[in-house]
Amino acid sequence: MRTTLTATPKHFVAVDMGSNSFHLVIAREQDGSIQILHKEKRLVQLAEGLDQDNRLDNDAIARGLACLKDFNLRFSTLDQARVRLVATHTLRVARNREAFIEAARAIMPYPVEVVSGHEEARLIYKGIAHSQELAERNLIIDIGGGSTEVVLGHKTQAQILSSLRCGCVSYNQKYFVDGKLTLENFRAAQAAADKQFASLAKEYFSGQWDLTLGSSGSVKAICEAMQHFFNDETITLPRLKQLKQQLLDWGHVDQIELPQVDSKRAPLLPAGLAILISFFKRLPITELQFAQGALREGVLYELAGISQFGDVSGRTVESMAKLYHVDLNHAAKVATSAKQLFDAVADGWQLEPWRSLLEHAVKLHEIGIHINSRAHHKHGAYIIANSDLPGFSQEQQQLLALLIGNQRKKPNLEALAQLEPAQKLRLIRLMALLRLAVLLNLGRIARSLKITRVKPTATGMQISLPEPRQRINLFAKDLQREQKQLAQLGFELQISYADN
């Protein structure tokens, strides 16, 4: 399907030259928002090339330059591209960094910014703030290859910035270089990390924050290990200790068996774990979640000069609706019906925290029509499941895709069976509300059909319509079919008309 754009979008390119990996992000401005077009990550391991005099060896330089050559091919032909290259800890400390930078300029005709530790921390916070909604007070840690950034912030504004000399690559080289996983190695790594965290400003030890987040590949790998052992990605100190014991039982990095963790990342897992355990022990933290954004997103949004603070998920939904030409007038009608139904059952079913999820599903429920009107609910679910959605966690994105994919026709029982019981029940109830709202506005009718009474029950819902059944016979048949579809989910829809 050919789409005509009203204006040529500007392209933005961010290159993050980290101590372990290089990252490329290409995006464009779409209706006042940033749309990610391409993301790429390369394991360069620049920090491994630092010798005792902090000089990069030729092999590390060659790996970095080879990566930049490949990255350059991805965007060199883009029109109206604005490019920003940012380098972090390894090039901060490398005594021969100018040789690398000069060679990089020959590949990409753009300046390489070697940012300070504090500037790196600020950009990390900005990237996270643009990628998800933050709390009133936030604590963020980013464990990189050569340094660890720790930030305290108020809503979208970073306030206290710190950069510490501890990273998964540098600690791996110093404490786990032979791959052996011993208690002595862990103790040495944790003691070194503890000295770094002890140097933080007093504000970090107050415990006065509402949300703790972690970014970077090390935290992501640890979250994936949490998922493997505990069926969710929440990080706590007891869980970290259990993971440490499992690593000790394996005895060597070659014996690590974590299918979810990238095999190239696994050797760095012990060093990242030691740093994170020290972080939990030194600061008053109960749990930590994985952050969606990072340095490269901060660079990207600053480069674009677009502020997406506030309702990040709402802006994402608005952008998706415009991109896929959603009929907003019809979506508003469905939204009115959905709100009436939701308001009637929210307290009884304790659904209030999921109001916005239903609102987003309503606005995007016809997004799949952009591909094909036939089975558009399936196309819509695919788009949502496979798009980059700033402001949505992985779980929220999965639930949104399930809602849109099950708005009509036969429910996907196999996909729903994968959910935890409480989550499944909640989603089925939201699904019933969405399906009814869509049904009440089926066929682009001039006015929505009305429901005069809605009552939640333990097993389903009772609804009353103000019309006699014969007057709305076609709709009554649709409702009867819907009853059967919902019954497959264990949801009982009871219907009464004016004449019964």
mmCIF file of N, CA, C and O in Angstrom, residues 126-204:
data_model
loop_
_atom_site.group_PDB
_atom_site.id
_atom_site.type_symbol
_atom_site.label_atom_id
_atom_site.label_comp_id
_atom_site.label_asym_id
_atom_site.label_seq_id
_atom_site.Cartn_x
_atom_site.Cartn_y
_atom_site.Cartn_z
ATOM 1 N N LYS A 126 17.772 11.669 30.288
ATOM 2 C CA LYS A 126 16.898 12.267 29.285
ATOM 3 C C LYS A 126 16.324 11.208 28.365
ATOM 4 O O LYS A 126 15.141 11.241 28.005
ATOM 5 N N GLY A 127 17.159 10.240 27.971
ATOM 6 C CA GLY A 127 16.683 9.166 27.104
ATOM 7 C C GLY A 127 15.601 8.339 27.754
ATOM 8 O O GLY A 127 14.606 7.961 27.116
ATOM 9 N N ILE A 128 15.759 8.052 29.043
ATOM 10 C CA ILE A 128 14.758 7.276 29.773
ATOM 11 C C ILE A 128 13.483 8.092 29.943
ATOM 12 O O ILE A 128 12.368 7.581 29.773
ATOM 13 N N ALA A 129 13.623 9.377 30.255
ATOM 14 C CA ALA A 129 12.450 10.238 30.457
ATOM 15 C C ALA A 129 11.623 10.375 29.193
ATOM 16 O O ALA A 129 10.403 10.555 29.251
ATOM 17 N N HIS A 130 12.266 10.281 28.032
ATOM 18 C CA HIS A 130 11.538 10.355 26.773
ATOM 19 C C HIS A 130 10.947 9.009 26.374
ATOM 20 O O HIS A 130 10.107 8.945 25.475
ATOM 21 N N SER A 131 11.395 7.944 26.991
ATOM 22 C CA SER A 131 10.973 6.604 26.581
ATOM 23 C C SER A 131 9.917 5.987 27.471
ATOM 24 O O SER A 131 9.283 5.006 27.081
ATOM 25 N N GLN A 132 9.740 6.508 28.673
ATOM 26 C CA GLN A 132 8.716 5.988 29.564
ATOM 27 C C GLN A 132 8.337 7.069 30.571
ATOM 28 O O GLN A 132 9.036 8.072 30.705
ATOM 29 N N GLU A 133 7.231 6.845 31.245
ATOM 30 C CA GLU A 133 6.788 7.818 32.239
ATOM 31 C C GLU A 133 7.492 7.554 33.567
ATOM 32 O O GLU A 133 7.505 6.424 34.059
ATOM 33 N N LEU A 134 8.057 8.600 34.119
ATOM 34 C CA LEU A 134 8.792 8.486 35.371
ATOM 35 C C LEU A 134 7.921 8.902 36.551
ATOM 36 O O LEU A 134 6.849 9.485 36.383
ATOM 37 N N ALA A 135 8.404 8.604 37.735
ATOM 38 C CA ALA A 135 7.678 8.962 38.956
ATOM 39 C C ALA A 135 8.066 10.380 39.389
ATOM 40 O O ALA A 135 8.808 11.086 38.696
ATOM 41 N N GLU A 136 7.575 10.777 40.542
ATOM 42 C CA GLU A 136 7.917 12.094 41.076
ATOM 43 C C GLU A 136 9.419 12.178 41.359
ATOM 44 O O GLU A 136 10.091 13.134 40.977
ATOM 45 N N ARG A 137 9.961 11.142 42.024
ATOM 46 C CA ARG A 137 11.386 11.095 42.373
ATOM 47 C C ARG A 137 11.959 9.776 41.871
ATOM 48 O O ARG A 137 11.422 8.707 42.144
ATOM 49 N N ASN A 138 13.087 9.843 41.158
ATOM 50 C CA ASN A 138 13.627 8.669 40.481
ATOM 51 C C ASN A 138 15.118 8.487 40.757
ATOM 52 O O ASN A 138 15.863 9.456 40.848
ATOM 53 N N LEU A 139 15.505 7.220 40.866
ATOM 54 C CA LEU A 139 16.917 6.847 40.977
ATOM 55 C C LEU A 139 17.227 5.931 39.805
ATOM 56 O O LEU A 139 16.528 4.931 39.589
ATOM 57 N N ILE A 140 18.269 6.262 39.033
ATOM 58 C CA ILE A 140 18.599 5.497 37.833
ATOM 59 C C ILE A 140 20.072 5.108 37.858
ATOM 60 O O ILE A 140 20.937 5.925 38.186
ATOM 61 N N ILE A 141 20.335 3.838 37.506
ATOM 62 C CA ILE A 141 21.707 3.354 37.383
ATOM 63 C C ILE A 141 21.902 2.786 35.987
ATOM 64 O O ILE A 141 21.022 2.100 35.453
ATOM 65 N N ASP A 142 23.019 3.106 35.382
ATOM 66 C CA ASP A 142 23.386 2.573 34.070
ATOM 67 C C ASP A 142 24.783 1.976 34.185
ATOM 68 O O ASP A 142 25.763 2.696 34.391
ATOM 69 N N ILE A 143 24.864 0.656 34.092
ATOM 70 C CA ILE A 143 26.157 -0.039 34.197
ATOM 71 C C ILE A 143 26.708 -0.214 32.796
ATOM 72 O O ILE A 143 26.223 -1.038 32.013
ATOM 73 N N GLY A 144 27.701 0.574 32.462
ATOM 74 C CA GLY A 144 28.323 0.482 31.148
ATOM 75 C C GLY A 144 29.533 -0.442 31.159
ATOM 76 O O GLY A 144 29.790 -1.162 32.130
ATOM 77 N N GLY A 145 30.292 -0.387 30.065
ATOM 78 C CA GLY A 145 31.470 -1.249 29.977
ATOM 79 C C GLY A 145 32.616 -0.756 30.837
ATOM 80 O O GLY A 145 33.344 -1.562 31.434
ATOM 81 N N GLY A 146 32.789 0.582 30.914
ATOM 82 C CA GLY A 146 33.903 1.119 31.676
ATOM 83 C C GLY A 146 33.503 1.979 32.852
ATOM 84 O O GLY A 146 34.320 2.227 33.744
ATOM 85 N N SER A 147 32.272 2.460 32.861
ATOM 86 C CA SER A 147 31.816 3.317 33.961
ATOM 87 C C SER A 147 30.365 2.999 34.293
ATOM 88 O O SER A 147 29.649 2.375 33.514
ATOM 89 N N THR A 148 29.954 3.461 35.474
ATOM 90 C CA THR A 148 28.564 3.315 35.914
ATOM 91 C C THR A 148 28.043 4.697 36.265
ATOM 92 O O THR A 148 28.648 5.407 37.078
ATOM 93 N N GLU A 149 26.934 5.075 35.636
ATOM 94 C CA GLU A 149 26.322 6.376 35.904
ATOM 95 C C GLU A 149 25.128 6.195 36.840
ATOM 96 O O GLU A 149 24.331 5.258 36.655
ATOM 97 N N VAL A 150 25.035 7.061 37.843
ATOM 98 C CA VAL A 150 23.940 7.018 38.814
ATOM 99 C C VAL A 150 23.331 8.420 38.870
ATOM 100 O O VAL A 150 24.044 9.410 39.042
ATOM 101 N N VAL A 151 22.007 8.487 38.719
ATOM 102 C CA VAL A 151 21.324 9.779 38.609
ATOM 103 C C VAL A 151 20.116 9.818 39.535
ATOM 104 O O VAL A 151 19.344 8.863 39.603
ATOM 105 N N LEU A 152 19.961 10.929 40.228
ATOM 106 C CA LEU A 152 18.732 11.228 40.950
ATOM 107 C C LEU A 152 18.000 12.314 40.173
ATOM 108 O O LEU A 152 18.608 13.300 39.748
ATOM 109 N N GLY A 153 16.692 12.132 39.982
ATOM 110 C CA GLY A 153 15.944 13.111 39.216
ATOM 111 C C GLY A 153 14.554 13.332 39.758
ATOM 112 O O GLY A 153 14.007 12.492 40.493
ATOM 113 N N HIS A 154 13.997 14.479 39.408
ATOM 114 C CA HIS A 154 12.624 14.833 39.774
ATOM 115 C C HIS A 154 11.811 14.887 38.492
ATOM 116 O O HIS A 154 12.052 15.716 37.620
ATOM 117 N N LYS A 155 10.886 13.928 38.351
ATOM 118 C CA LYS A 155 10.087 13.799 37.135
ATOM 119 C C LYS A 155 11.025 13.705 35.926
ATOM 120 O O LYS A 155 11.825 12.790 35.861
ATOM 121 N N THR A 156 10.924 14.637 34.984
ATOM 122 C CA THR A 156 11.728 14.533 33.759
ATOM 123 C C THR A 156 13.082 15.234 33.857
ATOM 124 O O THR A 156 13.847 15.227 32.898
ATOM 125 N N GLN A 157 13.383 15.793 35.010
ATOM 126 C CA GLN A 157 14.598 16.593 35.149
ATOM 127 C C GLN A 157 15.640 15.887 35.995
ATOM 128 O O GLN A 157 15.402 15.580 37.169
ATOM 129 N N ALA A 158 16.820 15.635 35.426
ATOM 130 C CA ALA A 158 17.930 15.091 36.200
ATOM 131 C C ALA A 158 18.429 16.155 37.160
ATOM 132 O O ALA A 158 18.569 17.319 36.784
ATOM 133 N N GLN A 159 18.729 15.765 38.406
ATOM 134 C CA GLN A 159 19.143 16.737 39.411
ATOM 135 C C GLN A 159 20.557 16.500 39.920
ATOM 136 O O GLN A 159 21.353 17.428 40.014
ATOM 137 N N ILE A 160 20.880 15.251 40.271
ATOM 138 C CA ILE A 160 22.218 14.944 40.799
ATOM 139 C C ILE A 160 22.823 13.863 39.910
ATOM 140 O O ILE A 160 22.245 12.792 39.733
ATOM 141 N N LEU A 161 23.993 14.175 39.351
ATOM 142 C CA LEU A 161 24.638 13.299 38.373
ATOM 143 C C LEU A 161 25.952 12.765 38.915
ATOM 144 O O LEU A 161 26.743 13.507 39.489
ATOM 145 N N SER A 162 26.180 11.471 38.703
ATOM 146 C CA SER A 162 27.438 10.864 39.147
ATOM 147 C C SER A 162 27.912 9.846 38.121
ATOM 148 O O SER A 162 27.109 9.156 37.497
ATOM 149 N N SER A 163 29.230 9.763 37.958
ATOM 150 C CA SER A 163 29.841 8.772 37.080
ATOM 151 C C SER A 163 30.963 8.096 37.855
ATOM 152 O O SER A 163 31.865 8.762 38.377
ATOM 153 N N LEU A 164 30.892 6.769 37.967
ATOM 154 C CA LEU A 164 31.828 6.002 38.782
ATOM 155 C C LEU A 164 32.717 5.113 37.910
ATOM 156 O O LEU A 164 32.292 4.645 36.852
ATOM 157 N N ARG A 165 33.941 4.868 38.387
ATOM 158 C CA ARG A 165 34.904 4.065 37.635
ATOM 159 C C ARG A 165 34.696 2.583 37.907
ATOM 160 O O ARG A 165 35.537 1.908 38.504
ATOM 161 N N CYS A 166 33.553 2.087 37.506
ATOM 162 C CA CYS A 166 33.327 0.636 37.578
ATOM 163 C C CYS A 166 32.413 0.258 36.422
ATOM 164 O O CYS A 166 31.382 0.898 36.199
ATOM 165 N N GLY A 167 32.798 -0.753 35.652
ATOM 166 C CA GLY A 167 32.021 -1.184 34.496
ATOM 167 C C GLY A 167 32.146 -2.676 34.288
ATOM 168 O O GLY A 167 33.065 -3.316 34.810
ATOM 169 N N CYS A 168 31.237 -3.237 33.514
ATOM 170 C CA CYS A 168 31.227 -4.692 33.364
ATOM 171 C C CYS A 168 32.449 -5.207 32.607
ATOM 172 O O CYS A 168 32.948 -6.300 32.897
ATOM 173 N N VAL A 169 32.961 -4.429 31.635
ATOM 174 C CA VAL A 169 34.139 -4.877 30.892
ATOM 175 C C VAL A 169 35.394 -4.735 31.738
ATOM 176 O O VAL A 169 36.206 -5.671 31.845
ATOM 177 N N SER A 170 35.575 -3.560 32.353
ATOM 178 C CA SER A 170 36.781 -3.337 33.162
ATOM 179 C C SER A 170 36.833 -4.291 34.357
ATOM 180 O O SER A 170 37.901 -4.831 34.688
ATOM 181 N N TYR A 171 35.686 -4.543 34.990
ATOM 182 C CA TYR A 171 35.663 -5.463 36.130
ATOM 183 C C TYR A 171 35.814 -6.906 35.677
ATOM 184 O O TYR A 171 36.379 -7.736 36.405
ATOM 185 N N ASN A 172 35.338 -7.220 34.497
ATOM 186 C CA ASN A 172 35.528 -8.580 33.977
ATOM 187 C C ASN A 172 37.006 -8.848 33.743
ATOM 188 O O ASN A 172 37.515 -9.929 34.070
ATOM 189 N N GLN A 173 37.702 -7.845 33.188
ATOM 190 C CA GLN A 173 39.131 -8.009 32.930
ATOM 191 C C GLN A 173 39.939 -8.125 34.227
ATOM 192 O O GLN A 173 40.937 -8.847 34.290
ATOM 193 N N LYS A 174 39.469 -7.421 35.261
ATOM 194 C CA LYS A 174 40.242 -7.370 36.502
ATOM 195 C C LYS A 174 39.935 -8.526 37.443
ATOM 196 O O LYS A 174 40.843 -9.038 38.126
ATOM 197 N N TYR A 175 38.669 -8.964 37.477
ATOM 198 C CA TYR A 175 38.274 -9.937 38.503
ATOM 199 C C TYR A 175 37.799 -11.284 37.952
ATOM 200 O O TYR A 175 37.767 -12.270 38.688
ATOM 201 N N PHE A 176 37.447 -11.332 36.662
ATOM 202 C CA PHE A 176 36.929 -12.591 36.105
ATOM 203 C C PHE A 176 37.600 -12.921 34.772
ATOM 204 O O PHE A 176 37.014 -13.581 33.918
ATOM 205 N N VAL A 177 38.831 -12.480 34.598
ATOM 206 C CA VAL A 177 39.497 -12.591 33.303
ATOM 207 C C VAL A 177 39.670 -14.039 32.857
ATOM 208 O O VAL A 177 39.644 -14.342 31.653
ATOM 209 N N ASP A 178 39.826 -14.968 33.795
ATOM 210 C CA ASP A 178 40.009 -16.373 33.411
ATOM 211 C C ASP A 178 38.679 -17.113 33.272
ATOM 212 O O ASP A 178 38.665 -18.309 32.973
ATOM 213 N N GLY A 179 37.586 -16.404 33.501
ATOM 214 C CA GLY A 179 36.274 -17.035 33.355
ATOM 215 C C GLY A 179 35.821 -17.822 34.562
ATOM 216 O O GLY A 179 34.674 -18.291 34.606
ATOM 217 N N LYS A 180 36.703 -17.963 35.560
ATOM 218 C CA LYS A 180 36.329 -18.731 36.748
ATOM 219 C C LYS A 180 35.404 -17.907 37.647
ATOM 220 O O LYS A 180 35.630 -16.714 37.862
ATOM 221 N N LEU A 181 34.393 -18.565 38.171
ATOM 222 C CA LEU A 181 33.419 -17.896 39.039
ATOM 223 C C LEU A 181 33.591 -18.423 40.451
ATOM 224 O O LEU A 181 33.066 -19.478 40.813
ATOM 225 N N THR A 182 34.373 -17.681 41.244
ATOM 226 C CA THR A 182 34.659 -18.092 42.612
ATOM 227 C C THR A 182 34.157 -17.033 43.584
ATOM 228 O O THR A 182 33.958 -15.869 43.219
ATOM 229 N N LEU A 183 33.995 -17.457 44.829
ATOM 230 C CA LEU A 183 33.538 -16.525 45.858
ATOM 231 C C LEU A 183 34.552 -15.410 46.056
ATOM 232 O O LEU A 183 34.181 -14.250 46.266
ATOM 233 N N GLU A 184 35.825 -15.748 45.952
ATOM 234 C CA GLU A 184 36.872 -14.741 46.127
ATOM 235 C C GLU A 184 36.792 -13.663 45.045
ATOM 236 O O GLU A 184 36.957 -12.466 45.330
ATOM 237 N N ASN A 185 36.548 -14.093 43.803
ATOM 238 C CA ASN A 185 36.445 -13.135 42.699
ATOM 239 C C ASN A 185 35.259 -12.190 42.904
ATOM 240 O O ASN A 185 35.374 -10.975 42.701
ATOM 241 N N PHE A 186 34.126 -12.763 43.315
ATOM 242 C CA PHE A 186 32.941 -11.936 43.546
ATOM 243 C C PHE A 186 33.182 -10.951 44.700
ATOM 244 O O PHE A 186 32.812 -9.782 44.618
ATOM 245 N N ARG A 187 33.801 -11.444 45.774
ATOM 246 C CA ARG A 187 34.056 -10.556 46.920
ATOM 247 C C ARG A 187 34.957 -9.401 46.540
ATOM 248 O O ARG A 187 34.738 -8.246 46.943
ATOM 249 N N ALA A 188 35.983 -9.686 45.734
ATOM 250 C CA ALA A 188 36.906 -8.633 45.318
ATOM 251 C C ALA A 188 36.201 -7.604 44.437
ATOM 252 O O ALA A 188 36.382 -6.383 44.601
ATOM 253 N N ALA A 189 35.383 -8.081 43.488
ATOM 254 C CA ALA A 189 34.657 -7.177 42.595
ATOM 255 C C ALA A 189 33.642 -6.339 43.379
ATOM 256 O O ALA A 189 33.507 -5.125 43.149
ATOM 257 N N GLN A 190 32.922 -6.971 44.303
ATOM 258 C CA GLN A 190 31.926 -6.241 45.094
ATOM 259 C C GLN A 190 32.583 -5.214 46.004
ATOM 260 O O GLN A 190 32.065 -4.110 46.181
ATOM 261 N N ALA A 191 33.738 -5.560 46.574
ATOM 262 C CA ALA A 191 34.431 -4.616 47.456
ATOM 263 C C ALA A 191 34.895 -3.389 46.673
ATOM 264 O O ALA A 191 34.790 -2.249 47.148
ATOM 265 N N ALA A 192 35.389 -3.620 45.447
ATOM 266 C CA ALA A 192 35.835 -2.498 44.624
ATOM 267 C C ALA A 192 34.656 -1.612 44.226
ATOM 268 O O ALA A 192 34.746 -0.373 44.263
ATOM 269 N N ALA A 193 33.531 -2.238 43.864
ATOM 270 C CA ALA A 193 32.337 -1.473 43.491
ATOM 271 C C ALA A 193 31.794 -0.707 44.690
ATOM 272 O O ALA A 193 31.345 0.439 44.568
ATOM 273 N N ASP A 194 31.855 -1.339 45.865
ATOM 274 C CA ASP A 194 31.338 -0.692 47.075
ATOM 275 C C ASP A 194 32.093 0.609 47.378
ATOM 276 O O ASP A 194 31.495 1.598 47.810
ATOM 277 N N LYS A 195 33.390 0.616 47.142
ATOM 278 C CA LYS A 195 34.171 1.836 47.348
ATOM 279 C C LYS A 195 33.692 2.946 46.419
ATOM 280 O O LYS A 195 33.667 4.128 46.807
ATOM 281 N N GLN A 196 33.327 2.582 45.211
ATOM 282 C CA GLN A 196 32.825 3.574 44.263
ATOM 283 C C GLN A 196 31.479 4.126 44.721
ATOM 284 O O GLN A 196 31.273 5.349 44.746
ATOM 285 N N PHE A 197 30.549 3.251 45.107
ATOM 286 C CA PHE A 197 29.227 3.715 45.526
ATOM 287 C C PHE A 197 29.297 4.503 46.841
ATOM 288 O O PHE A 197 28.492 5.401 47.071
ATOM 289 N N ALA A 198 30.278 4.176 47.677
ATOM 290 C CA ALA A 198 30.429 4.902 48.945
ATOM 291 C C ALA A 198 30.807 6.356 48.723
ATOM 292 O O ALA A 198 30.605 7.202 49.600
ATOM 293 N N SER A 199 31.342 6.671 47.539
ATOM 294 C CA SER A 199 31.774 8.041 47.253
ATOM 295 C C SER A 199 30.634 8.932 46.754
ATOM 296 O O SER A 199 30.834 10.124 46.523
ATOM 297 N N LEU A 200 29.440 8.362 46.592
ATOM 298 C CA LEU A 200 28.299 9.144 46.114
ATOM 299 C C LEU A 200 27.897 10.214 47.130
ATOM 300 O O LEU A 200 28.153 10.077 48.329
ATOM 301 N N ALA A 201 27.246 11.253 46.639
ATOM 302 C CA ALA A 201 26.771 12.331 47.507
ATOM 303 C C ALA A 201 25.738 11.816 48.497
ATOM 304 O O ALA A 201 25.077 10.796 48.253
ATOM 305 N N LYS A 202 25.568 12.529 49.594
ATOM 306 C CA LYS A 202 24.690 12.067 50.679
ATOM 307 C C LYS A 202 23.246 11.903 50.238
ATOM 308 O O LYS A 202 22.502 11.103 50.801
ATOM 309 N N GLU A 203 22.816 12.646 49.201
ATOM 310 C CA GLU A 203 21.430 12.554 48.733
ATOM 311 C C GLU A 203 21.082 11.153 48.240
ATOM 312 O O GLU A 203 19.918 10.741 48.291
ATOM 313 N N TYR A 204 22.084 10.424 47.777
ATOM 314 C CA TYR A 204 21.828 9.076 47.266
ATOM 315 C C TYR A 204 21.471 8.085 48.375
ATOM 316 O O TYR A 204 20.938 7.008 48.105
#
